[in-house]
mmCIF file of C-alpha atoms in Angstrom:
data_model
loop_
_atom_site.group_PDB
_atom_site.id
_atom_site.type_symbol
_atom_site.label_atom_id
_atom_site.label_comp_id
_atom_site.label_asym_id
_atom_site.label_seq_id
_atom_site.Cartn_x
_atom_site.Cartn_y
_atom_site.Cartn_z
ATOM 1 C CA MET Z 1 -1.643 32.679 -18.056
ATOM 2 C CA GLN Z 2 -4.421 34.408 -16.204
ATOM 3 C CA LEU Z 3 -4.451 37.641 -14.301
ATOM 4 C CA SER Z 4 -7.606 38.161 -12.213
ATOM 5 C CA ILE Z 5 -8.235 41.798 -11.462
ATOM 6 C CA LEU Z 6 -11.408 42.485 -9.407
ATOM 7 C CA ASN Z 7 -13.361 45.564 -10.381
ATOM 8 C CA ALA Z 8 -14.488 48.568 -8.378
ATOM 9 C CA SER Z 9 -17.849 47.026 -7.586
ATOM 10 C CA ALA Z 10 -16.314 43.987 -5.978
ATOM 11 C CA GLN Z 11 -17.209 43.610 -2.270
ATOM 12 C CA THR Z 12 -13.805 42.435 -1.049
ATOM 13 C CA TYR Z 13 -11.346 44.523 -3.130
ATOM 14 C CA LYS Z 14 -11.859 48.191 -3.339
ATOM 15 C CA VAL Z 15 -10.632 50.972 -5.554
ATOM 16 C CA PHE Z 16 -9.641 53.950 -3.501
ATOM 17 C CA PHE Z 17 -9.794 57.635 -4.544
ATOM 18 C CA GLU Z 18 -8.046 60.659 -2.946
ATOM 19 C CA PRO Z 19 -9.469 63.070 -2.174
ATOM 20 C CA ASN Z 20 -12.876 61.541 -1.774
ATOM 21 C CA PRO Z 21 -15.019 63.054 -4.613
ATOM 22 C CA ASP Z 22 -18.723 63.684 -4.680
ATOM 23 C CA VAL Z 23 -18.876 62.171 -8.193
ATOM 24 C CA LEU Z 24 -16.476 59.287 -8.925
ATOM 25 C CA PRO Z 25 -14.388 59.319 -12.038
ATOM 26 C CA LEU Z 26 -15.747 57.001 -14.797
ATOM 27 C CA PHE Z 27 -13.711 54.861 -17.139
ATOM 28 C CA GLN Z 28 -15.560 55.240 -20.444
ATOM 29 C CA ALA Z 29 -13.863 52.469 -22.362
ATOM 30 C CA GLY Z 30 -15.511 49.595 -20.499
ATOM 31 C CA ASP Z 31 -14.156 47.706 -17.502
ATOM 32 C CA VAL Z 32 -10.926 49.232 -16.276
ATOM 33 C CA ASN Z 33 -9.616 45.919 -14.948
ATOM 34 C CA GLU Z 34 -10.320 44.155 -18.221
ATOM 35 C CA TYR Z 35 -8.560 46.970 -20.002
ATOM 36 C CA ILE Z 36 -5.442 46.585 -17.895
ATOM 37 C CA LYS Z 37 -5.447 42.800 -18.216
ATOM 38 C CA ASN Z 38 -5.879 42.943 -21.953
ATOM 39 C CA GLU Z 39 -3.090 45.477 -22.425
ATOM 40 C CA MET Z 40 -0.494 43.456 -20.375
ATOM 41 C CA ASN Z 41 1.870 41.171 -22.256
ATOM 42 C CA ILE Z 42 3.495 38.831 -19.681
ATOM 43 C CA PRO Z 43 6.668 36.936 -20.756
ATOM 44 C CA ASN Z 44 6.250 33.189 -20.564
ATOM 45 C CA ASP Z 45 9.469 32.632 -18.646
ATOM 46 C CA LEU Z 46 8.494 34.501 -15.501
ATOM 47 C CA PRO Z 47 8.284 32.730 -12.093
ATOM 48 C CA LYS Z 48 5.012 30.903 -11.663
ATOM 49 C CA TYR Z 49 3.429 31.965 -8.350
ATOM 50 C CA PRO Z 50 0.560 34.088 -7.159
ATOM 51 C CA SER Z 51 1.265 37.814 -7.133
ATOM 52 C CA HIS Z 52 -0.365 41.008 -5.938
ATOM 53 C CA ALA Z 53 0.165 44.593 -6.987
ATOM 54 C CA ILE Z 54 -1.367 48.078 -6.365
ATOM 55 C CA VAL Z 55 -1.117 50.682 -9.041
ATOM 56 C CA LYS Z 56 -1.645 54.365 -8.388
ATOM 57 C CA PHE Z 57 -2.312 57.134 -10.936
ATOM 58 C CA THR Z 58 -3.988 60.589 -11.236
ATOM 59 C CA ILE Z 59 -6.929 61.418 -13.249
ATOM 60 C CA THR Z 60 -6.781 65.135 -13.938
ATOM 61 C CA LYS Z 61 -9.836 67.419 -14.099
ATOM 62 C CA THR Z 62 -9.667 67.104 -17.875
ATOM 63 C CA GLY Z 63 -9.791 63.266 -17.563
ATOM 64 C CA LYS Z 64 -6.272 62.562 -18.607
ATOM 65 C CA VAL Z 65 -4.398 59.701 -16.786
ATOM 66 C CA VAL Z 66 -0.945 60.889 -15.553
ATOM 67 C CA ASN Z 67 1.640 59.902 -12.806
ATOM 68 C CA GLY Z 68 1.325 56.170 -13.008
ATOM 69 C CA GLU Z 69 3.397 54.385 -10.278
ATOM 70 C CA ILE Z 70 3.467 51.087 -8.533
ATOM 71 C CA GLU Z 71 2.218 51.609 -4.919
ATOM 72 C CA GLN Z 72 2.828 47.891 -4.044
ATOM 73 C CA SER Z 73 5.066 45.795 -6.248
ATOM 74 C CA SER Z 74 4.180 42.442 -7.504
ATOM 75 C CA THR Z 75 7.808 41.496 -6.642
ATOM 76 C CA ILE Z 76 8.377 40.829 -10.318
ATOM 77 C CA LYS Z 77 9.833 43.673 -12.246
ATOM 78 C CA GLU Z 78 8.461 42.597 -15.623
ATOM 79 C CA ILE Z 79 4.835 42.448 -14.341
ATOM 80 C CA ASP Z 80 5.199 45.889 -12.723
ATOM 81 C CA GLU Z 81 6.420 47.274 -16.031
ATOM 82 C CA GLN Z 82 3.536 45.796 -17.910
ATOM 83 C CA ILE Z 83 1.024 47.200 -15.410
ATOM 84 C CA LEU Z 84 2.571 50.688 -15.871
ATOM 85 C CA SER Z 85 2.641 50.213 -19.636
ATOM 86 C CA ALA Z 86 -1.129 49.486 -19.546
ATOM 87 C CA ILE Z 87 -1.711 52.630 -17.466
ATOM 88 C CA ARG Z 88 0.199 54.775 -19.973
ATOM 89 C CA THR Z 89 -1.984 53.605 -22.839
ATOM 90 C CA MET Z 90 -5.194 54.265 -20.969
ATOM 91 C CA PRO Z 91 -7.739 56.632 -22.692
ATOM 92 C CA ASN Z 92 -9.202 59.533 -20.877
ATOM 93 C CA TRP Z 93 -11.700 59.103 -18.099
ATOM 94 C CA GLN Z 94 -14.771 61.185 -17.223
ATOM 95 C CA PRO Z 95 -13.240 63.323 -14.396
ATOM 96 C CA ALA Z 96 -14.280 63.308 -10.772
ATOM 97 C CA LYS Z 97 -16.261 66.159 -9.314
ATOM 98 C CA LYS Z 98 -16.483 67.847 -5.941
ATOM 99 C CA ASN Z 99 -18.939 70.629 -5.192
ATOM 100 C CA GLY Z 100 -19.990 70.537 -8.873
ATOM 101 C CA LYS Z 101 -16.521 71.064 -10.232
ATOM 102 C CA ALA Z 102 -14.072 68.727 -11.967
ATOM 103 C CA ILE Z 103 -11.068 67.932 -9.809
ATOM 104 C CA ASP Z 104 -7.785 65.952 -9.981
ATOM 105 C CA VAL Z 105 -8.050 62.695 -8.069
ATOM 106 C CA ASP Z 106 -5.531 59.970 -7.208
ATOM 107 C CA VAL Z 107 -6.694 56.396 -8.007
ATOM 108 C CA TYR Z 108 -5.422 53.278 -6.212
ATOM 109 C CA ILE Z 109 -6.380 50.047 -7.973
ATOM 110 C CA PRO Z 110 -5.533 46.691 -6.346
ATOM 111 C CA ILE Z 111 -4.491 44.030 -8.717
ATOM 112 C CA TYR Z 112 -4.886 40.677 -7.088
ATOM 113 C CA GLY Z 113 -4.506 37.613 -9.169
ATOM 114 C CA MET Z 114 -3.115 34.121 -9.727
ATOM 115 C CA LEU Z 115 -0.372 34.229 -12.257
ATOM 116 C CA HIS Z 116 -0.326 30.816 -13.747
ATOM 117 C CA TYR Z 117 0.335 29.115 -17.102
ATOM 118 C CA ASN Z 118 -1.371 25.795 -16.602
ATOM 119 C CA ILE Z 119 -4.016 23.974 -14.679
ATOM 120 C CA SER Z 120 -1.488 22.116 -12.485
ATOM 121 C CA LEU Z 121 -0.045 25.442 -11.168
ATOM 122 C CA LYS Z 122 -3.542 26.682 -10.329
ATOM 123 C CA LYS Z 123 -4.103 23.422 -8.486
ATOM 124 C CA ASP Z 124 -0.878 23.893 -6.570
ATOM 125 C CA TYR Z 125 -1.887 27.403 -5.597
ATOM 126 C CA GLU Z 126 -5.353 26.257 -4.389
ATOM 127 C CA GLU Z 127 -3.740 23.463 -2.400
ATOM 128 C CA ARG Z 128 -1.391 25.818 -0.724
ATOM 129 C CA LYS Z 129 -4.260 28.077 0.163
ATOM 130 C CA ALA Z 130 -6.230 25.110 1.602
ATOM 131 C CA ASN Z 131 -3.195 24.082 3.700
ATOM 132 C CA ASN Z 132 -2.380 27.618 4.916
ATOM 133 C CA SER Z 133 -1.819 27.503 8.665
ATOM 134 C CA ILE Z 134 -1.873 31.264 9.212
ATOM 135 C CA GLN Z 135 -5.180 33.131 9.771
ATOM 136 C CA LEU Z 136 -5.598 36.816 10.353
ATOM 137 C CA ASN Z 137 -8.031 38.786 12.572
ATOM 138 C CA ASP Z 138 -7.828 42.572 12.411
ATOM 139 C CA THR Z 139 -9.123 44.772 15.146
ATOM 140 C CA ILE Z 140 -9.015 48.590 15.598
ATOM 141 C CA GLN Z 141 -8.064 49.412 19.105
ATOM 142 C CA LYS Z 142 -11.080 50.484 21.185
ATOM 143 C CA GLU Z 143 -9.655 53.886 22.042
ATOM 144 C CA VAL Z 144 -9.520 54.663 18.292
ATOM 145 C CA TRP Z 145 -13.335 54.670 18.069
ATOM 146 C CA ASP Z 146 -13.405 57.449 20.771
ATOM 147 C CA ASN Z 147 -11.729 59.705 18.315
ATOM 148 C CA LYS Z 148 -14.713 59.607 15.973
ATOM 149 C CA PHE Z 149 -12.663 59.561 12.776
ATOM 150 C CA GLU Z 150 -14.396 60.404 9.555
ATOM 151 C CA THR Z 151 -12.588 57.432 7.937
ATOM 152 C CA TYR Z 152 -10.499 54.799 9.628
ATOM 153 C CA PRO Z 153 -7.110 53.522 8.416
ATOM 154 C CA GLN Z 154 -7.504 50.918 5.631
ATOM 155 C CA PHE Z 155 -5.210 48.530 3.830
ATOM 156 C CA ILE Z 156 -5.300 49.526 0.184
ATOM 157 C CA GLY Z 157 -7.545 46.900 -1.427
ATOM 158 C CA GLY Z 158 -9.749 46.365 1.556
ATOM 159 C CA LYS Z 159 -9.992 43.812 4.397
ATOM 160 C CA GLN Z 160 -9.748 40.764 2.128
ATOM 161 C CA ALA Z 161 -6.615 42.117 0.524
ATOM 162 C CA LEU Z 162 -5.057 42.636 3.964
ATOM 163 C CA ILE Z 163 -6.003 38.989 5.009
ATOM 164 C CA ASP Z 164 -4.450 37.590 1.853
ATOM 165 C CA PHE Z 165 -1.327 39.695 2.200
ATOM 166 C CA ILE Z 166 -0.609 38.577 5.844
ATOM 167 C CA GLU Z 167 -1.689 34.961 5.285
ATOM 168 C CA PHE Z 168 0.475 34.569 2.186
ATOM 169 C CA ASN Z 169 3.490 36.507 3.516
ATOM 170 C CA THR Z 170 3.738 34.839 6.905
ATOM 171 C CA LYS Z 171 5.563 31.518 7.353
ATOM 172 C CA TYR Z 172 4.925 29.142 10.226
ATOM 173 C CA PRO Z 173 8.431 28.616 11.707
ATOM 174 C CA MET Z 174 9.408 25.001 11.649
ATOM 175 C CA ILE Z 175 10.916 25.259 15.156
ATOM 176 C CA THR Z 176 7.493 26.435 16.376
ATOM 177 C CA VAL Z 177 5.747 23.378 14.992
ATOM 178 C CA GLU Z 178 8.467 21.109 16.380
ATOM 179 C CA SER Z 179 7.998 22.754 19.787
ATOM 180 C CA ASN Z 180 4.213 22.045 19.578
ATOM 181 C CA ILE Z 181 3.353 25.715 19.861
ATOM 182 C CA GLY Z 182 0.464 27.577 18.301
ATOM 183 C CA GLY Z 183 -1.936 30.386 19.066
ATOM 184 C CA TYR Z 184 -2.363 34.124 18.487
ATOM 185 C CA THR Z 185 0.293 36.809 18.207
ATOM 186 C CA VAL Z 186 -0.955 40.430 18.437
ATOM 187 C CA VAL Z 187 0.959 43.061 16.653
ATOM 188 C CA GLN Z 188 0.149 46.754 17.076
ATOM 189 C CA PHE Z 189 1.393 49.613 14.872
ATOM 190 C CA ASP Z 190 0.693 53.169 13.926
ATOM 191 C CA VAL Z 191 -0.601 54.198 10.501
ATOM 192 C CA SER Z 192 0.942 57.601 10.041
ATOM 193 C CA GLU Z 193 -0.783 60.614 8.315
ATOM 194 C CA ASN Z 194 1.089 59.630 5.143
ATOM 195 C CA GLY Z 195 0.114 55.951 5.386
ATOM 196 C CA ALA Z 196 3.515 54.651 6.532
ATOM 197 C CA ILE Z 197 3.577 51.726 9.080
ATOM 198 C CA GLU Z 198 5.399 52.858 12.140
ATOM 199 C CA ASN Z 199 6.079 52.026 15.815
ATOM 200 C CA ILE Z 200 5.501 48.246 15.487
ATOM 201 C CA ILE Z 201 5.228 46.437 18.805
ATOM 202 C CA LEU Z 202 4.330 43.003 19.976
ATOM 203 C CA VAL Z 203 1.260 43.134 22.224
ATOM 204 C CA ARG Z 204 0.933 39.412 22.725
ATOM 205 C CA GLY Z 205 3.322 36.607 21.706
ATOM 206 C CA ILE Z 206 3.557 32.855 21.747
ATOM 207 C CA ASP Z 207 7.234 32.106 21.097
ATOM 208 C CA PRO Z 208 10.223 33.986 19.887
ATOM 209 C CA ALA Z 209 10.278 32.528 16.286
ATOM 210 C CA SER Z 210 6.537 33.173 15.658
ATOM 211 C CA ASP Z 211 6.705 36.563 17.253
ATOM 212 C CA LYS Z 212 9.555 37.604 15.050
ATOM 213 C CA GLU Z 213 7.776 36.250 11.965
ATOM 214 C CA ALA Z 214 4.571 38.133 12.772
ATOM 215 C CA ILE Z 215 6.473 41.418 13.156
ATOM 216 C CA ARG Z 216 8.416 40.747 9.936
ATOM 217 C CA ALA Z 217 5.158 40.264 8.025
ATOM 218 C CA VAL Z 218 3.696 43.507 9.379
ATOM 219 C CA LYS Z 219 6.942 45.394 8.460
ATOM 220 C CA ALA Z 220 6.604 44.052 4.874
ATOM 221 C CA MET Z 221 3.178 45.651 4.413
ATOM 222 C CA PRO Z 222 2.894 48.458 1.910
ATOM 223 C CA GLY Z 223 1.463 51.864 2.895
ATOM 224 C CA TRP Z 224 -2.129 52.142 4.048
ATOM 225 C CA MET Z 225 -4.805 54.825 3.488
ATOM 226 C CA PRO Z 226 -4.548 56.824 6.677
ATOM 227 C CA ALA Z 227 -7.396 57.843 9.014
ATOM 228 C CA LYS Z 228 -9.050 61.178 8.615
ATOM 229 C CA SER Z 229 -10.469 63.641 11.120
ATOM 230 C CA ASN Z 230 -11.980 67.032 10.326
ATOM 231 C CA GLY Z 231 -10.872 66.538 6.751
ATOM 232 C CA LYS Z 232 -7.198 65.980 7.614
ATOM 233 C CA LYS Z 233 -5.120 62.809 7.481
ATOM 234 C CA ILE Z 234 -3.926 61.811 10.981
ATOM 235 C CA SER Z 235 -1.987 59.119 12.646
ATOM 236 C CA SER Z 236 -3.866 56.225 14.156
ATOM 237 C CA LYS Z 237 -3.237 52.829 15.848
ATOM 238 C CA TYR Z 238 -4.186 49.399 14.539
ATOM 239 C CA GLN Z 239 -3.849 45.845 15.762
ATOM 240 C CA LEU Z 240 -3.524 42.585 13.884
ATOM 241 C CA SER Z 241 -4.076 39.164 15.567
ATOM 242 C CA ILE Z 242 -2.176 36.564 13.598
ATOM 243 C CA PHE Z 243 -3.205 33.021 14.326
ATOM 244 C CA PHE Z 244 -0.635 30.204 14.006
ATOM 245 C CA ASN Z 245 -2.805 27.136 13.582
ATOM 246 C CA LEU Z 246 -0.706 24.384 15.045
ATOM 247 C CA GLU Z 247 -3.037 21.409 14.152
ATOM 248 C CA LYS Z 248 -3.252 22.452 10.555
ATOM 249 C CA ALA Z 249 0.448 22.977 10.330
ATOM 250 C CA LYS Z 250 1.232 19.568 11.810
ATOM 251 C CA LYS Z 251 -1.143 17.835 9.434
ATOM 252 C CA HIS Z 252 0.484 19.527 6.496
ATOM 253 C CA PHE Z 253 3.953 18.814 7.780
ATOM 254 C CA LYS Z 254 3.109 15.197 8.350
ATOM 255 C CA ARG Z 255 1.620 14.763 4.940
ATOM 256 C CA SER Z 256 4.471 16.442 2.985
ATOM 257 C CA ASN Z 257 7.389 15.650 5.322
ATOM 258 C CA ARG Z 258 8.364 19.265 4.958
ATOM 259 C CA LEU Z 259 6.905 22.527 6.118
ATOM 260 C CA ILE Z 260 5.700 24.708 3.274
ATOM 261 C CA ILE Z 261 3.309 27.398 4.507
ATOM 262 C CA GLN Z 262 4.201 29.980 1.977
#
């Protein structure tokens, strides 16, 4: 089985630190992602499908790793437990610094990987990805820019992690395909000062089934990193445009005689 964990230097998946230090903490035992991967011992009888997770822990001003917790579950209890076990065995880091002084810092590490035990499962996953009929466009509302935030709300893991989460957690309703309906739904929500997703509303819809599915997918999102203004976390608005690609869904439906988007 493989677990791909992208490192902090990756362009699409980001490691987040709170508060934002002047000097980032340094893992002195090599690549932190390789360390986590090598420390995990995944049972062979687990379900075989792609999985995501986000782990959060604190690096104290002495470099010790404490308070490990799962910020976003992989949905598989055994995998979550193995991630936490790897965090608990982690050696000390070189601590973060702000204004020349060592500080405690919270670390959020996205773990995004294909959990598979053989080549055929990897092929199935890649085929599902190629046939995915859901695409995501994310847009911050124009009025948000007028607030001149220091940092804008972000899905933990970055934009690509957000795209992957929505695309692989949204199903194209069969009734929508049978009704020959496709297009964009636009969902707006607030990212609260503590990162919670609140006040979800449909800005634009295409049909009741797809609209309901788009809202369900947004509700399923884990907490975000909130926006900041004047050094304080604040609530902000965000919009997601979720595209239901009818032509791609119809081709896949015709080829398989069943609709499997997720």
